[in-house]
Coordinates of C-alpha atoms (C1' of nucleotides) and ligand atoms in Angstrom, one line a residue:
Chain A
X1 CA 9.1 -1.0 -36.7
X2 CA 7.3 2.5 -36.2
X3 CA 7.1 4.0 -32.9
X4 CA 5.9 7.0 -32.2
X5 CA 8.4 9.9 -30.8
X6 CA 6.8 9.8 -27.7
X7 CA 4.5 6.8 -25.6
X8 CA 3.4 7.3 -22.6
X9 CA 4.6 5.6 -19.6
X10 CA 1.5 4.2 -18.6
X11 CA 1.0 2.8 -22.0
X12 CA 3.8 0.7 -21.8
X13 CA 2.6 -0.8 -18.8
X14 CA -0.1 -1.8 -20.5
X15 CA 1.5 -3.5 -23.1
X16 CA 2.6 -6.6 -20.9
X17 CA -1.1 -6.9 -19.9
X18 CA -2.6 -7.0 -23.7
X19 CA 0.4 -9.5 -24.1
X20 CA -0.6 -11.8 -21.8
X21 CA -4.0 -11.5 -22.4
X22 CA -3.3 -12.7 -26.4
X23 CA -1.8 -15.6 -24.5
X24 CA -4.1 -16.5 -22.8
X25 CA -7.3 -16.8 -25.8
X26 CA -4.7 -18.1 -28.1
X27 CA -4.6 -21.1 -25.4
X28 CA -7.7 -21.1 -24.6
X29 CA -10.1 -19.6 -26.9
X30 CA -10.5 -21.0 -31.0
X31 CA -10.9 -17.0 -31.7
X32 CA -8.3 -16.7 -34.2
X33 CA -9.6 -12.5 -33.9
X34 CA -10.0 -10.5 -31.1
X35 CA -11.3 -6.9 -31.3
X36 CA -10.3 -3.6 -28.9
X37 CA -13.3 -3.9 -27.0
X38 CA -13.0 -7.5 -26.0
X39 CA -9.6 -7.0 -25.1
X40 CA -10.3 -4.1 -23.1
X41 CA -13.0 -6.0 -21.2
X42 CA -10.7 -8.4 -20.2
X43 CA -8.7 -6.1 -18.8
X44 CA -10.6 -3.4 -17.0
X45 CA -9.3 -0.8 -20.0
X46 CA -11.6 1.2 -22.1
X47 CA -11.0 0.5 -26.3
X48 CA -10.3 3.5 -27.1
X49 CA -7.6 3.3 -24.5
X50 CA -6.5 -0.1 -25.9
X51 CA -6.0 1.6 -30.0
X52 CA -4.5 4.4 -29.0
X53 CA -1.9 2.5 -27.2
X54 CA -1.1 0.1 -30.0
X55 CA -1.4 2.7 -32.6
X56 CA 1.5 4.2 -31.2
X57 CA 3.4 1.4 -32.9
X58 CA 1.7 0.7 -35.8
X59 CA -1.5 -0.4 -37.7
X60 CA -2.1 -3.4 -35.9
X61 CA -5.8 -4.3 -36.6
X62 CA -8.5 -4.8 -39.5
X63 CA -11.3 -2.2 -39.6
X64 CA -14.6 -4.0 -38.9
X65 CA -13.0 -7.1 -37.7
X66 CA -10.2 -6.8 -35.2
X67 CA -7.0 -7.6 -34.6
X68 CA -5.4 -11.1 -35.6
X69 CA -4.8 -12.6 -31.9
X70 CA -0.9 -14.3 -33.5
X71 CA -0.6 -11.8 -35.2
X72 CA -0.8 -9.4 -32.1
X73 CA 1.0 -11.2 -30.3
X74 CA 4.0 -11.8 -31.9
X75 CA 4.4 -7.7 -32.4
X76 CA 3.5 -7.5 -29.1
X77 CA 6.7 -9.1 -28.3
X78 CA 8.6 -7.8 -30.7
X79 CA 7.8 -4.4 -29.2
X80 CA 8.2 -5.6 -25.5
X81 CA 11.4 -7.1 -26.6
X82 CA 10.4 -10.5 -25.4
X83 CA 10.8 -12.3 -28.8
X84 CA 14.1 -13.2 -27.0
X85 CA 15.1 -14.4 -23.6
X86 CA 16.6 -12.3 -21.0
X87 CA 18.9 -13.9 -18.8
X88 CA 19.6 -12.3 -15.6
X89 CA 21.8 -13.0 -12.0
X90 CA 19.8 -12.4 -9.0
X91 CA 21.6 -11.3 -5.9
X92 CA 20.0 -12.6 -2.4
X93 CA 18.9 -16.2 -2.3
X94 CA 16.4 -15.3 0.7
X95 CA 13.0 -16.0 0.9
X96 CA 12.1 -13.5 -1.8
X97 CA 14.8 -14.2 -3.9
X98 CA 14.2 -17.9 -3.7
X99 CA 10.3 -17.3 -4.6
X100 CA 11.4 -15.2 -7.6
X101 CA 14.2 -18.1 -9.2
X102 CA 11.4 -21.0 -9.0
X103 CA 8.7 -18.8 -10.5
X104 CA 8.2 -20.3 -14.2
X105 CA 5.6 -17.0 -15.1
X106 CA 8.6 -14.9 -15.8
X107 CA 9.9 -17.2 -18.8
X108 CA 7.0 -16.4 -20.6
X109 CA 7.8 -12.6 -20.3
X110 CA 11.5 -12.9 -21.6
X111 CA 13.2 -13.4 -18.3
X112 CA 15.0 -16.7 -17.1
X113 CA 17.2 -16.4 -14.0
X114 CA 20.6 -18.3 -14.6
X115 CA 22.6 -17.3 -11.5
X116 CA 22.1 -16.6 -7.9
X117 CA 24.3 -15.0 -5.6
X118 CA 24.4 -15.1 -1.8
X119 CA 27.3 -13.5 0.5
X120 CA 25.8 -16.2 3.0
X121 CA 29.0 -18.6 3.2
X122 CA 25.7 -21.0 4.5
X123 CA 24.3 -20.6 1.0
X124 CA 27.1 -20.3 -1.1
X125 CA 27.0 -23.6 -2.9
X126 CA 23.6 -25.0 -2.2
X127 CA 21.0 -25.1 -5.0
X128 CA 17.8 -23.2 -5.3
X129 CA 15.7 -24.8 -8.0
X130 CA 18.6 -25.9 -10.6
X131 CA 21.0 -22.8 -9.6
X132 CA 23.7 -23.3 -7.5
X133 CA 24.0 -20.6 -5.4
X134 CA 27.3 -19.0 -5.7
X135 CA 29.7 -16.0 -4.5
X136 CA 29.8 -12.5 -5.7
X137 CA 33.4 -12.4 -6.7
X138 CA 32.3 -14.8 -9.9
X139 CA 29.8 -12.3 -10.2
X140 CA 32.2 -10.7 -13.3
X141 CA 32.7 -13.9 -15.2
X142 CA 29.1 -15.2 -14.5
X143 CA 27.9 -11.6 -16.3
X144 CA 30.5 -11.6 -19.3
X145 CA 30.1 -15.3 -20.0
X146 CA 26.6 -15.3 -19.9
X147 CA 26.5 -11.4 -21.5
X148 CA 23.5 -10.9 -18.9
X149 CA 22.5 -7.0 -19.5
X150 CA 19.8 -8.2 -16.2
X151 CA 20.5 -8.0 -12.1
X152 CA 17.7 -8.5 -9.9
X153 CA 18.1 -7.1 -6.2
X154 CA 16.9 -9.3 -3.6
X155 CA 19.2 -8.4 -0.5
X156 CA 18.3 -6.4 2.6
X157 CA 18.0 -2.6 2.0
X158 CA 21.3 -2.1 4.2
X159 CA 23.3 -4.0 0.9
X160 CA 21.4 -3.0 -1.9
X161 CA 23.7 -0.2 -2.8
X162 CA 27.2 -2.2 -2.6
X163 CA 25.0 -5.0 -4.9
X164 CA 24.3 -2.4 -7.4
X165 CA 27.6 -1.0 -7.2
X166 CA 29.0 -4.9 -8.0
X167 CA 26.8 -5.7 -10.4
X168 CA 27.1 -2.5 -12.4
X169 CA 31.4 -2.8 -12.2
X170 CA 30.4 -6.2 -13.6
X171 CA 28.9 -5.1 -16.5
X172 CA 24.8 -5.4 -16.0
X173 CA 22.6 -2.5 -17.7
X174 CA 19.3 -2.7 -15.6
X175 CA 18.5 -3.5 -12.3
X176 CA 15.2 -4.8 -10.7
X177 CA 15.0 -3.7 -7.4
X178 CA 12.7 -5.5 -4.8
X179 CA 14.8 -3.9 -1.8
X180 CA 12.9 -1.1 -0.3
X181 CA 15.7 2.0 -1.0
X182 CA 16.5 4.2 -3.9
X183 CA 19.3 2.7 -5.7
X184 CA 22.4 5.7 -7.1
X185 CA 23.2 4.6 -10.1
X186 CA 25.4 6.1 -13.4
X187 CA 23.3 7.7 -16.3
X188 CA 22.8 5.1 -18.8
X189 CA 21.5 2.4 -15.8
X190 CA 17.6 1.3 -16.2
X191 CA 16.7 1.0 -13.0
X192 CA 13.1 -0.6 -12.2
X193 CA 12.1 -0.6 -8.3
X194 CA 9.3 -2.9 -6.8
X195 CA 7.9 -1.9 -3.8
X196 CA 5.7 -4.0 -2.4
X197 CA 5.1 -1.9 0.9
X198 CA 3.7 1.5 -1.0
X199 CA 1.1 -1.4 -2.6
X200 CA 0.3 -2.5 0.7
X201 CA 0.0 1.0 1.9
X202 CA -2.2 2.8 -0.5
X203 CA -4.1 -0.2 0.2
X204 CA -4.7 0.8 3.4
X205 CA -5.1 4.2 2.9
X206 CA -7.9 3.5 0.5
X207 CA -9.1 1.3 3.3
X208 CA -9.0 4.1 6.1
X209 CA -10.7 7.1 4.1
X210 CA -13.4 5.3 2.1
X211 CA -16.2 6.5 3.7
X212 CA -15.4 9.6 3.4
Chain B
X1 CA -7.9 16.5 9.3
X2 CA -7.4 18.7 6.4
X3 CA -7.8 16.4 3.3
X4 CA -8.5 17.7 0.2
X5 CA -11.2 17.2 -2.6
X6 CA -9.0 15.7 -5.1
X7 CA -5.7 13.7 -4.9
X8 CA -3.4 12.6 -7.0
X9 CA -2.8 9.1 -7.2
X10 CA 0.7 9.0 -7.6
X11 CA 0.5 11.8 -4.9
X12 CA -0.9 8.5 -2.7
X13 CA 1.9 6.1 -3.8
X14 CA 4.6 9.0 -2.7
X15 CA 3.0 9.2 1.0
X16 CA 4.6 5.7 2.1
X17 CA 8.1 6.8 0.6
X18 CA 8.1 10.0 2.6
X19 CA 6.9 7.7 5.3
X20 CA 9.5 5.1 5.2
X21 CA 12.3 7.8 4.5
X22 CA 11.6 9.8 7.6
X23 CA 11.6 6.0 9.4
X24 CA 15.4 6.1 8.7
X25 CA 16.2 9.6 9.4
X26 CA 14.4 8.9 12.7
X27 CA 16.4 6.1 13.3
X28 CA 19.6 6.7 12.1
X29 CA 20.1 10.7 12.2
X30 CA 20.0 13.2 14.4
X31 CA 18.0 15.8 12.9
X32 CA 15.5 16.9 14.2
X33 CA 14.2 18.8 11.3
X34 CA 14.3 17.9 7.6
X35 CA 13.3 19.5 4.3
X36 CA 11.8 19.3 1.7
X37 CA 14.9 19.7 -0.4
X38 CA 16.9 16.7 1.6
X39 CA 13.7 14.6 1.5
X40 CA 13.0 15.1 -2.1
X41 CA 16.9 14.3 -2.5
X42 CA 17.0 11.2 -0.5
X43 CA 14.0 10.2 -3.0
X44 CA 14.8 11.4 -5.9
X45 CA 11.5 13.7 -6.1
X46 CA 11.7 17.5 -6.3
X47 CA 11.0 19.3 -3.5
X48 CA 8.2 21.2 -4.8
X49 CA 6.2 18.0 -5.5
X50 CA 7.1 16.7 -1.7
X51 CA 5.8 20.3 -0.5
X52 CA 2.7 20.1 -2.7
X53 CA 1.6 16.0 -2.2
X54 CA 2.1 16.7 2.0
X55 CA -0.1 20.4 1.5
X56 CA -3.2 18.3 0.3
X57 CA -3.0 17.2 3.4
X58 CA -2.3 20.2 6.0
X59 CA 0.4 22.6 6.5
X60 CA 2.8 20.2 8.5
X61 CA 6.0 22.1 7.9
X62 CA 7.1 26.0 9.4
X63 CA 8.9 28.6 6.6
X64 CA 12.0 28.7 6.8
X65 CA 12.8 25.8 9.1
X66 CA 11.4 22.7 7.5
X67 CA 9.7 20.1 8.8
X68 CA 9.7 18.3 12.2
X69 CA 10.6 14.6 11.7
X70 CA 8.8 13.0 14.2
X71 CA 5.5 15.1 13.6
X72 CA 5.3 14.7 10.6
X73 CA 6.4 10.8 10.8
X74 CA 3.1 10.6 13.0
X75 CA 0.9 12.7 10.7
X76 CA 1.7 10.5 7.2
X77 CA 1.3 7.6 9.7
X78 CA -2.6 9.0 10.5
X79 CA -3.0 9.9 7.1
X80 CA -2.3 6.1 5.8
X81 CA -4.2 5.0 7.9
X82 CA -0.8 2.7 9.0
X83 CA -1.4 3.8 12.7
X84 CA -2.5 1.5 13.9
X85 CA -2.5 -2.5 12.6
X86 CA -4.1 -3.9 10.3
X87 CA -4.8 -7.9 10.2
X88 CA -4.7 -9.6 7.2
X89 CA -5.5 -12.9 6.0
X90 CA -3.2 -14.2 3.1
X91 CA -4.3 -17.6 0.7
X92 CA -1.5 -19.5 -1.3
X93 CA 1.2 -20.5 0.7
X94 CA 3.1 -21.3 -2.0
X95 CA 6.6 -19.4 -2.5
X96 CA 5.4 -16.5 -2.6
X97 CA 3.1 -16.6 0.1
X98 CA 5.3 -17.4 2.8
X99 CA 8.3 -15.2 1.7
X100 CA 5.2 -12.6 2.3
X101 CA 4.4 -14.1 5.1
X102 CA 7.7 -14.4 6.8
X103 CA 8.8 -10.5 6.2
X104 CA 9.0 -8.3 8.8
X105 CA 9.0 -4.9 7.2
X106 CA 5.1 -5.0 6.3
X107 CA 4.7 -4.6 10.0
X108 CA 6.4 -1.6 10.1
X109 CA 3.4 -0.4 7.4
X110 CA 0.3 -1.8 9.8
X111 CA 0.1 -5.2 8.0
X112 CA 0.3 -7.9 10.1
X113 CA -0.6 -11.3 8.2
X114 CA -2.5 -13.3 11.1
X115 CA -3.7 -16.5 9.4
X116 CA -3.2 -18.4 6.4
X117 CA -4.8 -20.5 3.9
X118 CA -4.1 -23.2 1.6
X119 CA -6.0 -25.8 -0.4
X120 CA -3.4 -28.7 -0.5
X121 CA -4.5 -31.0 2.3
X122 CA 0.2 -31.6 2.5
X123 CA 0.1 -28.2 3.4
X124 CA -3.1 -27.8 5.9
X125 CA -1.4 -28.4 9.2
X126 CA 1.8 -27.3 8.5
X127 CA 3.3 -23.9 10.0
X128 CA 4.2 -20.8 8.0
X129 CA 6.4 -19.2 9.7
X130 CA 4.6 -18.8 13.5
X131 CA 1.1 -19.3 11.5
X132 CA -0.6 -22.7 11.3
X133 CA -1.8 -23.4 7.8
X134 CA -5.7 -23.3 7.7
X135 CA -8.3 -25.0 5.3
X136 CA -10.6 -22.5 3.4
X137 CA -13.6 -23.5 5.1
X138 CA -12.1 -21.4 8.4
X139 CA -12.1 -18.7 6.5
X140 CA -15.3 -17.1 7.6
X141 CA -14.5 -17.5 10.9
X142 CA -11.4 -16.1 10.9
X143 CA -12.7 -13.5 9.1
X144 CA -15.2 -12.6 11.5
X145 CA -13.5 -13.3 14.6
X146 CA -10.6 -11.3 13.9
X147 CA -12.4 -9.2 11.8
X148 CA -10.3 -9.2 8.9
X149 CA -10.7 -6.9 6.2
X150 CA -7.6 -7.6 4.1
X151 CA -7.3 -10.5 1.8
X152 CA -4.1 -11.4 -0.1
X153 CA -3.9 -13.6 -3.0
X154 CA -1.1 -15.8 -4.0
X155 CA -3.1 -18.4 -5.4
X156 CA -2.1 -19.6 -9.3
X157 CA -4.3 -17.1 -11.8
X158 CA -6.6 -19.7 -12.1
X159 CA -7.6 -20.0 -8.8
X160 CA -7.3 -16.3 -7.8
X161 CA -11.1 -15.4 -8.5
X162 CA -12.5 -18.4 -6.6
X163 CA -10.4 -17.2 -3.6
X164 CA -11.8 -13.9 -4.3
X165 CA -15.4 -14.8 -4.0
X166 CA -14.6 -16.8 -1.2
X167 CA -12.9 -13.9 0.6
X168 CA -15.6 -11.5 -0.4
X169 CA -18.2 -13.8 1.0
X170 CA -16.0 -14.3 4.5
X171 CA -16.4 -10.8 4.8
X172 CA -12.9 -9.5 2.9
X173 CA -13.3 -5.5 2.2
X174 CA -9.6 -5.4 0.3
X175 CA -7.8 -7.2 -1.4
X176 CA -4.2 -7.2 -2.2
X177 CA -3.8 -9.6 -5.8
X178 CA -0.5 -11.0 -7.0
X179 CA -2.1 -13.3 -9.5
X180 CA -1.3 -12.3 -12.9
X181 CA -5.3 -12.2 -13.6
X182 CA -8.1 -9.1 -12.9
X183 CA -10.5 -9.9 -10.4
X184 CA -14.0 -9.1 -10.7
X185 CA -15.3 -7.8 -7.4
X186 CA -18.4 -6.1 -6.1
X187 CA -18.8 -2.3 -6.3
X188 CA -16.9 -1.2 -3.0
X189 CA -14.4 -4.0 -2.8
X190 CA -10.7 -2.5 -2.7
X191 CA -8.5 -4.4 -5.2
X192 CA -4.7 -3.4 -5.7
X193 CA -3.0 -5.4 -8.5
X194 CA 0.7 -6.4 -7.6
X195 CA 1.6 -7.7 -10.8
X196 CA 5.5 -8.0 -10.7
X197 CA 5.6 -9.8 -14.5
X198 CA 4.6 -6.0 -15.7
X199 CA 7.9 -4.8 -13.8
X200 CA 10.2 -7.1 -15.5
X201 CA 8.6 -6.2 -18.8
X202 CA 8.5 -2.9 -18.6
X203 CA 12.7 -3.6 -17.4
X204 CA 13.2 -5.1 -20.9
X205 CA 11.1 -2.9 -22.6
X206 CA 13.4 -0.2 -21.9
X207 CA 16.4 -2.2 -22.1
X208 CA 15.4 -3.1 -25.5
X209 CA 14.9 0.3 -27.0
X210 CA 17.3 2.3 -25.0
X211 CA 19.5 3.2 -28.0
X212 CA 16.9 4.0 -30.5
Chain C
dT1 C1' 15.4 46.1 15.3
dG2 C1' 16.2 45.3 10.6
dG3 C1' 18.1 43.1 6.7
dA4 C1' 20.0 38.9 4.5
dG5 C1' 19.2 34.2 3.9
dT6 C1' 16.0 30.1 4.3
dT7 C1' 12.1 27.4 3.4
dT8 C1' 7.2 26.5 3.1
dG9 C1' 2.5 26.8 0.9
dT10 C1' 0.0 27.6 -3.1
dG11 C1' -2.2 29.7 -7.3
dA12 C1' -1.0 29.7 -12.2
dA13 C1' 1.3 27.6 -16.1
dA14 C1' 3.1 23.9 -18.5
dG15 C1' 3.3 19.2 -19.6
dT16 C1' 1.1 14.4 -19.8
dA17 C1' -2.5 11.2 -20.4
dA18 C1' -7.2 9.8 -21.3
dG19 C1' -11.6 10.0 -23.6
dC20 C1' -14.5 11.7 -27.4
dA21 C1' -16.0 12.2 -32.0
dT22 C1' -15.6 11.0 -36.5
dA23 C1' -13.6 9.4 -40.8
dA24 C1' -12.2 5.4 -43.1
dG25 C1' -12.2 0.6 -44.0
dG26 C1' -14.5 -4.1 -43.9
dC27 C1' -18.1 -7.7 -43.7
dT28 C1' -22.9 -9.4 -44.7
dT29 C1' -27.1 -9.5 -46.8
dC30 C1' -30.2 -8.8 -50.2
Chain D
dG1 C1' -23.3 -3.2 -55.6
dA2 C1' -25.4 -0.7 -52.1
dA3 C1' -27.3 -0.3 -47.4
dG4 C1' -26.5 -1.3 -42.8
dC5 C1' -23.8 -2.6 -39.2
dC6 C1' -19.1 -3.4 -37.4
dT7 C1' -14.5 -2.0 -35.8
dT8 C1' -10.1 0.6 -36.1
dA9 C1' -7.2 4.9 -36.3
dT10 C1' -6.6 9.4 -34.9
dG11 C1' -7.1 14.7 -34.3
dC12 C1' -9.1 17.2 -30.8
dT13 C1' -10.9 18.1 -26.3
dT14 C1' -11.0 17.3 -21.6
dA15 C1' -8.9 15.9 -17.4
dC16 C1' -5.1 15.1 -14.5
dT17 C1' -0.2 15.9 -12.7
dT18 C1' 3.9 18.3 -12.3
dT19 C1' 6.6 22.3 -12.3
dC20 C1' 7.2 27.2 -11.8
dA21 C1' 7.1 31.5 -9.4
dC22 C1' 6.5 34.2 -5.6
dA23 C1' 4.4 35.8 -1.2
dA24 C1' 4.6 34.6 3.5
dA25 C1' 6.9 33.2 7.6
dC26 C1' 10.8 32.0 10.1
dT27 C1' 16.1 32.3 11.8
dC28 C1' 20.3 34.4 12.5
dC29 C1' 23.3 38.0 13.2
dA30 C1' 24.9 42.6 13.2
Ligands
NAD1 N1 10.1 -11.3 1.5 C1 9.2 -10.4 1.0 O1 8.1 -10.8 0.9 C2 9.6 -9.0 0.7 C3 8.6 -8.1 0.5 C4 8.9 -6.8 0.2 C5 10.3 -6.4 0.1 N2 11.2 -7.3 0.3 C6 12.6 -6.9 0.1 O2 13.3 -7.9 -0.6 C7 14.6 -8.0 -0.1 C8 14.9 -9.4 0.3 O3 13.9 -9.9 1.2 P1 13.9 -11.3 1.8 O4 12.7 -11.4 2.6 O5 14.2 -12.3 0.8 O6 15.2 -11.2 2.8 P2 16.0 -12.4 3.4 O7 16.7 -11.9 4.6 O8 15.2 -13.7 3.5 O9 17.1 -12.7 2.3 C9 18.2 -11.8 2.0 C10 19.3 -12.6 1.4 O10 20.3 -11.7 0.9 C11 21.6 -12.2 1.3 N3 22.5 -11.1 1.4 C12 22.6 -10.1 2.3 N4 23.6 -9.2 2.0 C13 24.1 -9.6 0.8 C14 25.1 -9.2 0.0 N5 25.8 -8.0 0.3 N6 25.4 -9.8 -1.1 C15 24.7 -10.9 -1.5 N7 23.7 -11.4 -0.7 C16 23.4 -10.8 0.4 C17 21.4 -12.9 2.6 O11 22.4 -13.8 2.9 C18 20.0 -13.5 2.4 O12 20.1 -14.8 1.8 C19 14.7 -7.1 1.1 O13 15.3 -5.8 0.7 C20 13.3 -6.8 1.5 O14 13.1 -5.6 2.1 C21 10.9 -8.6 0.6
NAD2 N1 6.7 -16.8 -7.0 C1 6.9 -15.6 -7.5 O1 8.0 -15.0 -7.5 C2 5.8 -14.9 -8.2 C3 6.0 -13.8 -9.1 C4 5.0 -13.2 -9.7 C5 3.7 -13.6 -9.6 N2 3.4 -14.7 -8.8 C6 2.1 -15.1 -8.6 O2 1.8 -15.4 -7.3 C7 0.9 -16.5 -7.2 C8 1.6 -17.5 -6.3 O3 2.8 -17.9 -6.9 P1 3.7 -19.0 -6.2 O4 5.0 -19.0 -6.9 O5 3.7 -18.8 -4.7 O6 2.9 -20.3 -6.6 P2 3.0 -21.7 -5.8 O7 2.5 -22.7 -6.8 O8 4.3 -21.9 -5.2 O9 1.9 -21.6 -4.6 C9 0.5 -21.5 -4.8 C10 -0.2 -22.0 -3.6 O10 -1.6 -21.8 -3.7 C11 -2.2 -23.0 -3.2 N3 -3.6 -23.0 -3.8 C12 -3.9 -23.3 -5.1 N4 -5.2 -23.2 -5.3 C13 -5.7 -22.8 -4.1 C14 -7.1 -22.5 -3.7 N5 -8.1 -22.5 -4.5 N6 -7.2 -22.1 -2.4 C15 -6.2 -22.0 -1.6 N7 -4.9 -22.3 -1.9 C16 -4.7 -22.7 -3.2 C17 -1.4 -24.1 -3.6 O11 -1.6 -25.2 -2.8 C18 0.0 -23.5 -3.4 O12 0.4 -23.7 -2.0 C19 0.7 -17.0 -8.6 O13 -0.5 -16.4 -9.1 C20 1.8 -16.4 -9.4 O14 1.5 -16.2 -10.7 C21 4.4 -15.3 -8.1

DNA sequence: TGGAGTTTGTGAAAGTAAGCATAAGGCTTC
DNA sequence: GAAGCCTTATGCTTACTTTCACAAACTCCA
């Protein structure tokens, strides 16, 4: 597949949002094409925004006509990676953590959560959703067996860095991190923070100096 | 207070880690003073771009000394606008809603989620937390009497932009979306997409063409 | 008091990303 | 089959963001 030397980072966010999008007409709508500016409606994102993106990997469309929602899709997928699934442990069975394992939207974007771990002796062994909750000394076995290349950080920030440290000796490649510290890990790591509380924030600072 | 013409965005989404960063120091450490240098490592930001997001703002630091941790704690605290507290009225409480509604650490950024709204009569009644779950025909009241100006969705996509006319009409000014779906709001209505799907792809994105 | 060593604040330069303009391809109608 | 109207793909321009480089201001110590 082509792909371009360099993409911007903001493009690639993108992608999961023309992803989804194509989802949602292919369930919805009998459009079997959708064109740039449609797409771009949908989203809030100018066409011209939405070819250059996807030109970056590839003639995707049909001059005069549009792109081939399936069609998009699937190479859409193929680019994200999500033609496959993901599995992935998540460490912290707290209220976040438990929100994030019964979530079905995430299947749909290549991810399915197949283990939970909890230091909580409390937890250790109850279910949440199908999972049992378990301890992290199976945390090796549970990442070889399973090959999961996916840990997802749901722990108070005061752990977050022994989690990573575990899950990294265990094997995992990326970490999603929802705790609200910068996580030290060895080149080679992907790590992906989500902070909800700088969302919140520049919401409020939007808020504050509107008017002005 | 100083605030310049132009600001980066990203230059916005820094200000609450600085924030939260000299939190801890303040907590935890005895320094008094901190620079940019330690900040920016703490963050893993360069100093120069700590110096130049914070001079948009003021001069808050002195040459050759650095910058005074509680002083400048207070100053980002004015400049988001997180001074103070900020009520907020949250719809869904679904799994995500109350693991929102049950954190403590939003507090810490002026959010205080006072009331909360569902649609399933089972749920109406029921407490959240401290917070009594409300019907959506409350909402204007609550709205008004508290005067609320933030809204948070965590409603299914298909719901989200009925709940955002409904907040709009209560009286909402902002609102903060985890729906996987744009909102279509009136000119002046603050909207901040949380859209944690686009974080797990991006994840696997990455993951998936690390070695190429 | 003065010089060496720090650290900030900020214009200027470099690096990224978005938007424009236009060429090229495609469909429809007569 | 040619005119007219679409829509995509992309080089170039414009806009935004980060990084660099250095003057200015402060501390410490001899
Ligand atoms: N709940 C939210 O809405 C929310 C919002 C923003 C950020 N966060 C962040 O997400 C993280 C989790 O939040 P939460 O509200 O679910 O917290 P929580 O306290 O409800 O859950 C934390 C869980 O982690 C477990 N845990 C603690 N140390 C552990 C360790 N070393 N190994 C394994 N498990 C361990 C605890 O037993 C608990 O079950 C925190 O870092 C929080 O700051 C949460
Ligand atoms: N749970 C997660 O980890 C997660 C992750 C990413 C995105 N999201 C998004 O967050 C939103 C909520 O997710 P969830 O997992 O909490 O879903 P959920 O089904 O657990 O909760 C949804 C809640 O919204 C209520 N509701 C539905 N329609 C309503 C209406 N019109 N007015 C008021 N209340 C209404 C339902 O009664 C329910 O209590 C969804 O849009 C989801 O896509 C959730």
């Amino acid at each position: 597949m082509k792909r371009s030397d360099y993409i911007p980072k903001a493009t690639i966010e993108r992608l999961p949002l023309y992803y989804r999008c194509l989802e949602k007409i292919s369930a919805y709508e009998e459009d079997e094409v959708v064109s740039s500016r449609e797409l771009g409606e949908r989203l809030g994102i100018p066409p011209t925004q939405v070819r250059k993106d996807l030109s970056y990997y590839g003639e995707f469309g049909r001059r005069g006509v549009g792109y081939h929602v399936e069609d998009l899709k699937k190479s859409l997928a193929k680019i994200l990676g999500i033609n496959k699934t993901w599995p992935a442990v998540l460490v912290g069975a707290g209220n976040l953590g438990r929100a994030l394992v019964n979530y079905e939207g995430f299947q749909k974007m290549g991810l399915q959560i197949t283990d939970v771990i909890d230091s909580d002796l409390d937890k250790i062994g109850n279910k949440v959703g199908d999972i049992t909750v378990r301890s992290s000394k199976d945390l090796e076995e549970i990442v070889k067996t399973r090959q999961i290349k996916i840990g997802i950080i749901a722990v108070p920030a005061s752990a977050a860095q022994d989690v990573t440290d575990l899950l990294i000796a265990a094997g995992i490649k990326s970490i999603w991190n929802f705790a609200p510290t910068r996580l030290v890990v060895p080149e080679g790591i992907i790590v992906r923070n989500e902070d909800l509380s700088v969302g919140i924030t520049s919401l409020i600072y939007h808020l504050t100096w509107k008017n002005e």
